[in-house]
């Protein structure tokens, strides 16, 4: 097919040849030795790479010269204090006419089990900058097991804080001012998930209990499959989470302003690694990259999948929302050379650029000769994971008693906003409506009914009185066993044979606590286990207090208040709905 060359014009009138862009992400660990630079350039040249995205800020440490951040302790231990990975890479890449971008991990501040070595690290200098979860607990005080169990990459800073925004922008500005880089590349420019970064108030307390776990993911097609109570929570989450999108965009704008002011490098580009699937980027992470067209020069879509048909749909979506998007090909599975090549040609055929994740995969995991042969899948029309049809939508209709309209109720603006939010989670709205077997107007009518019922339910649940029912609580003894990376069977056997417990505590029905949920499902005086991403808890419930005794709101400890309020609100709502 004929290729159409797309030239994307950046904010500073630099022409970016999107079609010929072939990028490569290089992680900091790959540059830690001075002699690694030649190997990076060798492979980049072999693969026809035009742009290298070199990770120079990771875990709150710098792999370059900067006063804003402490130098990586790992880098210093391996290669001493003088070696400058970014400077060395730029010098070597220039000889091969390869552009280098400074890859900055922005909001992800720490990712290791042990605490940072340097007392200059933000972990120690600004503990108040770390983000809080729906239970009002700061991530700064999470244990390693806690954030691993939550499926997180590490500890995040709070993007709503002005100091955090200035800190990240200053870091990018300093690097851009010191090095002859082609651009600044932002990563982890997002929230860690749905249950972090919410404004703590009586409404967001809804998400502090077990029900909050149901909101960790959402799609356009999932919403009508949910119960009425769950949809009520989604509606409230939409209203409360609008600010999260704004805070992320504000940081990107602040970085743009800081680096574009550099008169010594007027052609400096700003890019960002983004999730192409809006169900992730919009809903879970507050990363509305489609609206950054006047802020960044181009996004790099992390379209990591072995499903080539799904990759093609993500490609179409990205190009329709942000022309000039670069498609990231994730070579993160063994024996993925043919799929990677097929994705490469699909992208090229769409006149789009590519970026490979990552150098380590090319160097040690994959057969580059096979990649360079550019073999294609015989049948590119692989089964699409998103073709399943639904037999029933909106099966749990709002109770009739909550569908009574009043003269003051006019929900058109909210219906439009809620529809835009839910439909924005779809790569292809018409395709998904067809899968659900429902027309646009029917979906909207159900949203209208929902919102009427939600508002009437709110009027009976809020405000929260001064005296509320205490949630049930359980006392348990437990021991935690780390996963043995070399022998998972040994870990399981160890956990199953524990008969002495090292810890004890009281547990409440709170979100983001897998052990608590298992304890509430267990029988008293019976040894049981809870398997998590971090390891296995072996526990025994020793006491159960079912509740609900009345307690004064003012008497509740601050760290437990969101969980108490959540229990009160959810159970009051269930009574109104008629589930009790």
mmCIF file of C-alpha atoms in Angstrom, residues 215-443:
data_model
loop_
_atom_site.group_PDB
_atom_site.id
_atom_site.type_symbol
_atom_site.label_atom_id
_atom_site.label_comp_id
_atom_site.label_asym_id
_atom_site.label_seq_id
_atom_site.Cartn_x
_atom_site.Cartn_y
_atom_site.Cartn_z
ATOM 1 C CA UNK A 215 -14.020 0.587 41.311
ATOM 2 C CA UNK A 216 -10.392 -0.168 40.504
ATOM 3 C CA UNK A 217 -11.230 -0.695 36.818
ATOM 4 C CA UNK A 218 -14.003 0.397 34.483
ATOM 5 C CA UNK A 219 -15.013 0.195 30.827
ATOM 6 C CA UNK A 220 -17.853 1.592 28.752
ATOM 7 C CA UNK A 221 -19.345 -1.903 28.592
ATOM 8 C CA UNK A 222 -18.820 -2.784 32.254
ATOM 9 C CA UNK A 223 -20.932 0.040 33.652
ATOM 10 C CA UNK A 224 -24.319 -1.344 32.467
ATOM 11 C CA UNK A 225 -23.361 -4.794 33.798
ATOM 12 C CA UNK A 226 -22.927 -3.481 37.337
ATOM 13 C CA UNK A 227 -25.459 -3.429 40.142
ATOM 14 C CA UNK A 228 -27.367 -0.226 40.822
ATOM 15 C CA UNK A 229 -25.349 0.331 44.009
ATOM 16 C CA UNK A 230 -22.062 -0.063 42.135
ATOM 17 C CA UNK A 231 -23.222 2.362 39.431
ATOM 18 C CA UNK A 232 -24.053 4.892 42.156
ATOM 19 C CA UNK A 233 -20.454 4.625 43.348
ATOM 20 C CA UNK A 234 -19.123 5.065 39.788
ATOM 21 C CA UNK A 235 -21.219 8.212 39.393
ATOM 22 C CA UNK A 236 -19.781 9.662 42.580
ATOM 23 C CA UNK A 237 -16.271 8.655 41.543
ATOM 24 C CA UNK A 238 -16.711 10.481 38.224
ATOM 25 C CA UNK A 239 -17.688 13.664 40.049
ATOM 26 C CA UNK A 240 -14.847 13.458 42.544
ATOM 27 C CA UNK A 241 -12.163 12.385 40.063
ATOM 28 C CA UNK A 242 -12.559 15.249 37.583
ATOM 29 C CA UNK A 243 -9.936 17.202 39.493
ATOM 30 C CA UNK A 244 -7.387 14.404 39.053
ATOM 31 C CA UNK A 245 -7.340 14.871 35.279
ATOM 32 C CA UNK A 246 -6.819 18.600 35.769
ATOM 33 C CA UNK A 247 -3.875 18.160 38.142
ATOM 34 C CA UNK A 248 -2.018 15.828 35.760
ATOM 35 C CA UNK A 249 -2.534 18.177 32.826
ATOM 36 C CA UNK A 250 -1.342 21.116 34.935
ATOM 37 C CA UNK A 251 1.951 19.365 35.679
ATOM 38 C CA UNK A 252 2.522 18.657 31.985
ATOM 39 C CA UNK A 253 1.810 22.314 31.175
ATOM 40 C CA UNK A 254 4.202 23.461 33.901
ATOM 41 C CA UNK A 255 6.946 21.253 32.472
ATOM 42 C CA UNK A 256 6.229 22.568 28.981
ATOM 43 C CA UNK A 257 6.550 26.151 30.185
ATOM 44 C CA UNK A 258 9.781 25.416 32.035
ATOM 45 C CA UNK A 259 11.640 23.698 29.188
ATOM 46 C CA UNK A 260 10.283 25.724 26.274
ATOM 47 C CA UNK A 261 11.734 28.855 27.869
ATOM 48 C CA UNK A 262 15.237 27.491 27.223
ATOM 49 C CA UNK A 263 16.560 29.859 24.560
ATOM 50 C CA UNK A 264 19.739 27.784 24.154
ATOM 51 C CA UNK A 265 17.697 24.848 22.872
ATOM 52 C CA UNK A 266 14.597 26.292 21.163
ATOM 53 C CA UNK A 267 13.896 23.054 19.279
ATOM 54 C CA UNK A 268 13.507 20.997 22.461
ATOM 55 C CA UNK A 269 10.681 18.454 22.202
ATOM 56 C CA UNK A 270 8.311 17.300 24.923
ATOM 57 C CA UNK A 271 6.867 13.791 24.770
ATOM 58 C CA UNK A 272 5.091 11.496 27.207
ATOM 59 C CA UNK A 273 4.678 7.750 27.638
ATOM 60 C CA UNK A 274 0.933 7.111 27.800
ATOM 61 C CA UNK A 275 -1.552 4.265 28.037
ATOM 62 C CA UNK A 276 -3.398 4.102 24.702
ATOM 63 C CA UNK A 277 -6.442 2.346 26.169
ATOM 64 C CA UNK A 278 -8.675 5.112 27.612
ATOM 65 C CA UNK A 279 -10.208 2.716 30.134
ATOM 66 C CA UNK A 280 -6.778 2.793 31.759
ATOM 67 C CA UNK A 281 -5.515 6.279 30.964
ATOM 68 C CA UNK A 282 -8.734 8.197 31.683
ATOM 69 C CA UNK A 283 -10.463 6.223 34.395
ATOM 70 C CA UNK A 284 -7.686 4.618 36.381
ATOM 71 C CA UNK A 285 -4.838 7.079 35.937
ATOM 72 C CA UNK A 286 -6.338 10.524 35.230
ATOM 73 C CA UNK A 287 -4.118 10.734 32.144
ATOM 74 C CA UNK A 288 -6.198 12.465 29.450
ATOM 75 C CA UNK A 289 -3.427 12.638 26.874
ATOM 76 C CA UNK A 290 -5.838 13.186 23.979
ATOM 77 C CA UNK A 291 -6.236 16.772 25.189
ATOM 78 C CA UNK A 292 -2.501 17.504 25.386
ATOM 79 C CA UNK A 293 -2.094 18.421 21.712
ATOM 80 C CA UNK A 294 -1.115 21.999 22.536
ATOM 81 C CA UNK A 295 1.052 20.890 25.451
ATOM 82 C CA UNK A 296 3.278 18.039 24.251
ATOM 83 C CA UNK A 297 4.741 17.452 20.810
ATOM 84 C CA UNK A 298 3.709 13.802 20.653
ATOM 85 C CA UNK A 299 2.769 10.876 22.904
ATOM 86 C CA UNK A 300 4.450 7.476 22.895
ATOM 87 C CA UNK A 301 1.681 4.913 23.296
ATOM 88 C CA UNK A 302 2.652 1.888 25.383
ATOM 89 C CA UNK A 303 0.626 -0.521 23.234
ATOM 90 C CA UNK A 304 2.220 -3.619 24.713
ATOM 91 C CA UNK A 305 0.333 -6.708 23.593
ATOM 92 C CA UNK A 306 0.854 -9.932 21.663
ATOM 93 C CA UNK A 307 -2.610 -9.517 20.125
ATOM 94 C CA UNK A 308 -1.889 -7.881 16.792
ATOM 95 C CA UNK A 309 -5.542 -7.159 15.990
ATOM 96 C CA UNK A 310 -5.929 -5.298 19.274
ATOM 97 C CA UNK A 311 -2.665 -3.444 18.603
ATOM 98 C CA UNK A 312 -4.113 -2.284 15.272
ATOM 99 C CA UNK A 313 -7.231 -0.948 17.016
ATOM 100 C CA UNK A 314 -5.079 0.937 19.520
ATOM 101 C CA UNK A 315 -3.069 2.365 16.632
ATOM 102 C CA UNK A 316 -6.218 3.624 14.896
ATOM 103 C CA UNK A 317 -7.492 5.131 18.136
ATOM 104 C CA UNK A 318 -4.224 6.936 18.896
ATOM 105 C CA UNK A 319 -3.898 8.389 15.403
ATOM 106 C CA UNK A 320 -7.512 9.587 15.450
ATOM 107 C CA UNK A 321 -7.135 11.273 18.843
ATOM 108 C CA UNK A 322 -3.581 12.607 18.507
ATOM 109 C CA UNK A 323 -2.189 12.537 14.942
ATOM 110 C CA UNK A 324 1.519 11.860 15.069
ATOM 111 C CA UNK A 325 1.354 9.467 18.021
ATOM 112 C CA UNK A 326 4.344 7.136 18.240
ATOM 113 C CA UNK A 327 3.419 3.494 18.842
ATOM 114 C CA UNK A 328 5.395 1.659 21.494
ATOM 115 C CA UNK A 329 6.055 -1.996 20.672
ATOM 116 C CA UNK A 330 6.672 -3.959 23.857
ATOM 117 C CA UNK A 331 9.092 -6.819 23.279
ATOM 118 C CA UNK A 332 8.484 -8.064 26.797
ATOM 119 C CA UNK A 333 7.441 -11.639 26.042
ATOM 120 C CA UNK A 334 9.830 -14.361 24.844
ATOM 121 C CA UNK A 335 9.651 -15.429 21.205
ATOM 122 C CA UNK A 336 7.799 -12.284 20.194
ATOM 123 C CA UNK A 337 9.879 -11.404 17.150
ATOM 124 C CA UNK A 338 7.183 -12.168 14.558
ATOM 125 C CA UNK A 339 4.425 -10.351 16.479
ATOM 126 C CA UNK A 340 6.771 -7.399 16.981
ATOM 127 C CA UNK A 341 7.579 -7.264 13.287
ATOM 128 C CA UNK A 342 3.916 -7.479 12.338
ATOM 129 C CA UNK A 343 3.108 -4.592 14.674
ATOM 130 C CA UNK A 344 6.021 -2.665 13.171
ATOM 131 C CA UNK A 345 4.657 -3.020 9.628
ATOM 132 C CA UNK A 346 1.076 -2.267 10.684
ATOM 133 C CA UNK A 347 2.360 0.957 12.224
ATOM 134 C CA UNK A 348 4.495 1.857 9.221
ATOM 135 C CA UNK A 349 1.574 1.166 6.898
ATOM 136 C CA UNK A 350 -0.398 3.749 8.882
ATOM 137 C CA UNK A 351 2.450 6.254 8.408
ATOM 138 C CA UNK A 352 3.201 6.293 12.121
ATOM 139 C CA UNK A 353 6.450 6.065 14.055
ATOM 140 C CA UNK A 354 7.531 3.295 16.413
ATOM 141 C CA UNK A 355 9.456 2.926 19.649
ATOM 142 C CA UNK A 356 10.767 -0.383 21.006
ATOM 143 C CA UNK A 357 10.618 -1.368 24.648
ATOM 144 C CA UNK A 358 13.358 -1.922 25.361
ATOM 145 C CA UNK A 359 17.142 -2.097 24.850
ATOM 146 C CA UNK A 360 17.553 -4.982 27.309
ATOM 147 C CA UNK A 361 15.093 -7.114 25.333
ATOM 148 C CA UNK A 362 17.030 -6.460 22.131
ATOM 149 C CA UNK A 363 20.351 -7.131 23.820
ATOM 150 C CA UNK A 364 19.625 -10.275 25.816
ATOM 151 C CA UNK A 365 16.146 -11.708 25.261
ATOM 152 C CA UNK A 366 15.303 -11.686 21.560
ATOM 153 C CA UNK A 367 16.977 -12.886 18.393
ATOM 154 C CA UNK A 368 17.728 -9.601 16.613
ATOM 155 C CA UNK A 369 18.572 -11.382 13.370
ATOM 156 C CA UNK A 370 15.041 -12.711 13.306
ATOM 157 C CA UNK A 371 13.700 -9.241 14.007
ATOM 158 C CA UNK A 372 15.754 -7.787 11.180
ATOM 159 C CA UNK A 373 14.343 -10.371 8.758
ATOM 160 C CA UNK A 374 11.022 -8.579 9.269
ATOM 161 C CA UNK A 375 8.963 -11.770 9.173
ATOM 162 C CA UNK A 376 5.192 -11.269 9.278
ATOM 163 C CA UNK A 377 2.402 -13.303 10.790
ATOM 164 C CA UNK A 378 0.709 -15.319 8.052
ATOM 165 C CA UNK A 379 -2.692 -14.373 9.432
ATOM 166 C CA UNK A 380 -2.776 -10.899 10.934
ATOM 167 C CA UNK A 381 -6.508 -11.174 11.671
ATOM 168 C CA UNK A 382 -5.999 -12.628 15.125
ATOM 169 C CA UNK A 383 -8.999 -13.001 17.452
ATOM 170 C CA UNK A 384 -9.768 -9.682 19.103
ATOM 171 C CA UNK A 385 -10.145 -9.865 22.873
ATOM 172 C CA UNK A 386 -12.932 -7.259 22.724
ATOM 173 C CA UNK A 387 -15.471 -9.037 20.524
ATOM 174 C CA UNK A 388 -17.505 -10.760 23.263
ATOM 175 C CA UNK A 389 -21.186 -9.833 23.117
ATOM 176 C CA UNK A 390 -23.399 -9.216 26.131
ATOM 177 C CA UNK A 391 -26.782 -10.858 26.577
ATOM 178 C CA UNK A 392 -28.234 -8.285 28.959
ATOM 179 C CA UNK A 393 -27.498 -4.680 29.903
ATOM 180 C CA UNK A 394 -28.753 -2.646 32.849
ATOM 181 C CA UNK A 395 -30.303 -5.759 34.432
ATOM 182 C CA UNK A 396 -30.382 -4.097 37.870
ATOM 183 C CA UNK A 397 -32.717 -1.165 37.310
ATOM 184 C CA UNK A 398 -33.074 1.634 39.896
ATOM 185 C CA UNK A 399 -35.841 1.094 42.469
ATOM 186 C CA UNK A 400 -39.096 2.690 41.302
ATOM 187 C CA UNK A 401 -39.332 4.751 44.498
ATOM 188 C CA UNK A 402 -36.087 6.521 43.530
ATOM 189 C CA UNK A 403 -37.257 7.459 40.023
ATOM 190 C CA UNK A 404 -39.607 10.203 41.144
ATOM 191 C CA UNK A 405 -38.746 13.497 39.431
ATOM 192 C CA UNK A 406 -39.220 16.861 41.067
ATOM 193 C CA UNK A 407 -39.693 20.142 39.257
ATOM 194 C CA UNK A 408 -36.218 21.262 40.280
ATOM 195 C CA UNK A 409 -34.538 18.224 38.722
ATOM 196 C CA UNK A 410 -32.999 18.916 35.313
ATOM 197 C CA UNK A 411 -30.160 16.540 34.623
ATOM 198 C CA UNK A 412 -29.340 17.233 30.967
ATOM 199 C CA UNK A 413 -25.935 18.721 31.704
ATOM 200 C CA UNK A 414 -25.030 15.877 34.040
ATOM 201 C CA UNK A 415 -26.329 13.262 31.607
ATOM 202 C CA UNK A 416 -24.134 14.747 28.881
ATOM 203 C CA UNK A 417 -21.123 14.863 31.169
ATOM 204 C CA UNK A 418 -21.595 11.341 32.502
ATOM 205 C CA UNK A 419 -22.153 9.991 28.985
ATOM 206 C CA UNK A 420 -18.980 11.701 27.760
ATOM 207 C CA UNK A 421 -17.049 10.231 30.678
ATOM 208 C CA UNK A 422 -18.267 6.652 30.184
ATOM 209 C CA UNK A 423 -18.096 6.699 26.387
ATOM 210 C CA UNK A 424 -14.573 8.159 26.551
ATOM 211 C CA UNK A 425 -13.483 4.844 28.086
ATOM 212 C CA UNK A 426 -14.152 3.096 24.778
ATOM 213 C CA UNK A 427 -11.801 2.811 21.818
ATOM 214 C CA UNK A 428 -14.841 2.502 19.538
ATOM 215 C CA UNK A 429 -18.232 3.530 20.972
ATOM 216 C CA UNK A 430 -20.339 2.219 18.078
ATOM 217 C CA UNK A 431 -18.523 -1.105 18.176
ATOM 218 C CA UNK A 432 -19.169 -1.454 21.906
ATOM 219 C CA UNK A 433 -22.817 -0.398 21.643
ATOM 220 C CA UNK A 434 -23.235 -3.115 19.030
ATOM 221 C CA UNK A 435 -21.615 -5.662 21.331
ATOM 222 C CA UNK A 436 -24.076 -4.694 24.055
ATOM 223 C CA UNK A 437 -26.985 -4.823 21.612
ATOM 224 C CA UNK A 438 -28.166 -1.405 22.752
ATOM 225 C CA UNK A 439 -28.719 1.856 20.903
ATOM 226 C CA UNK A 440 -27.195 5.172 21.904
ATOM 227 C CA UNK A 441 -30.539 6.652 23.018
ATOM 228 C CA UNK A 442 -31.361 3.618 25.165
ATOM 229 C CA UNK A 443 -27.997 3.817 26.925
#
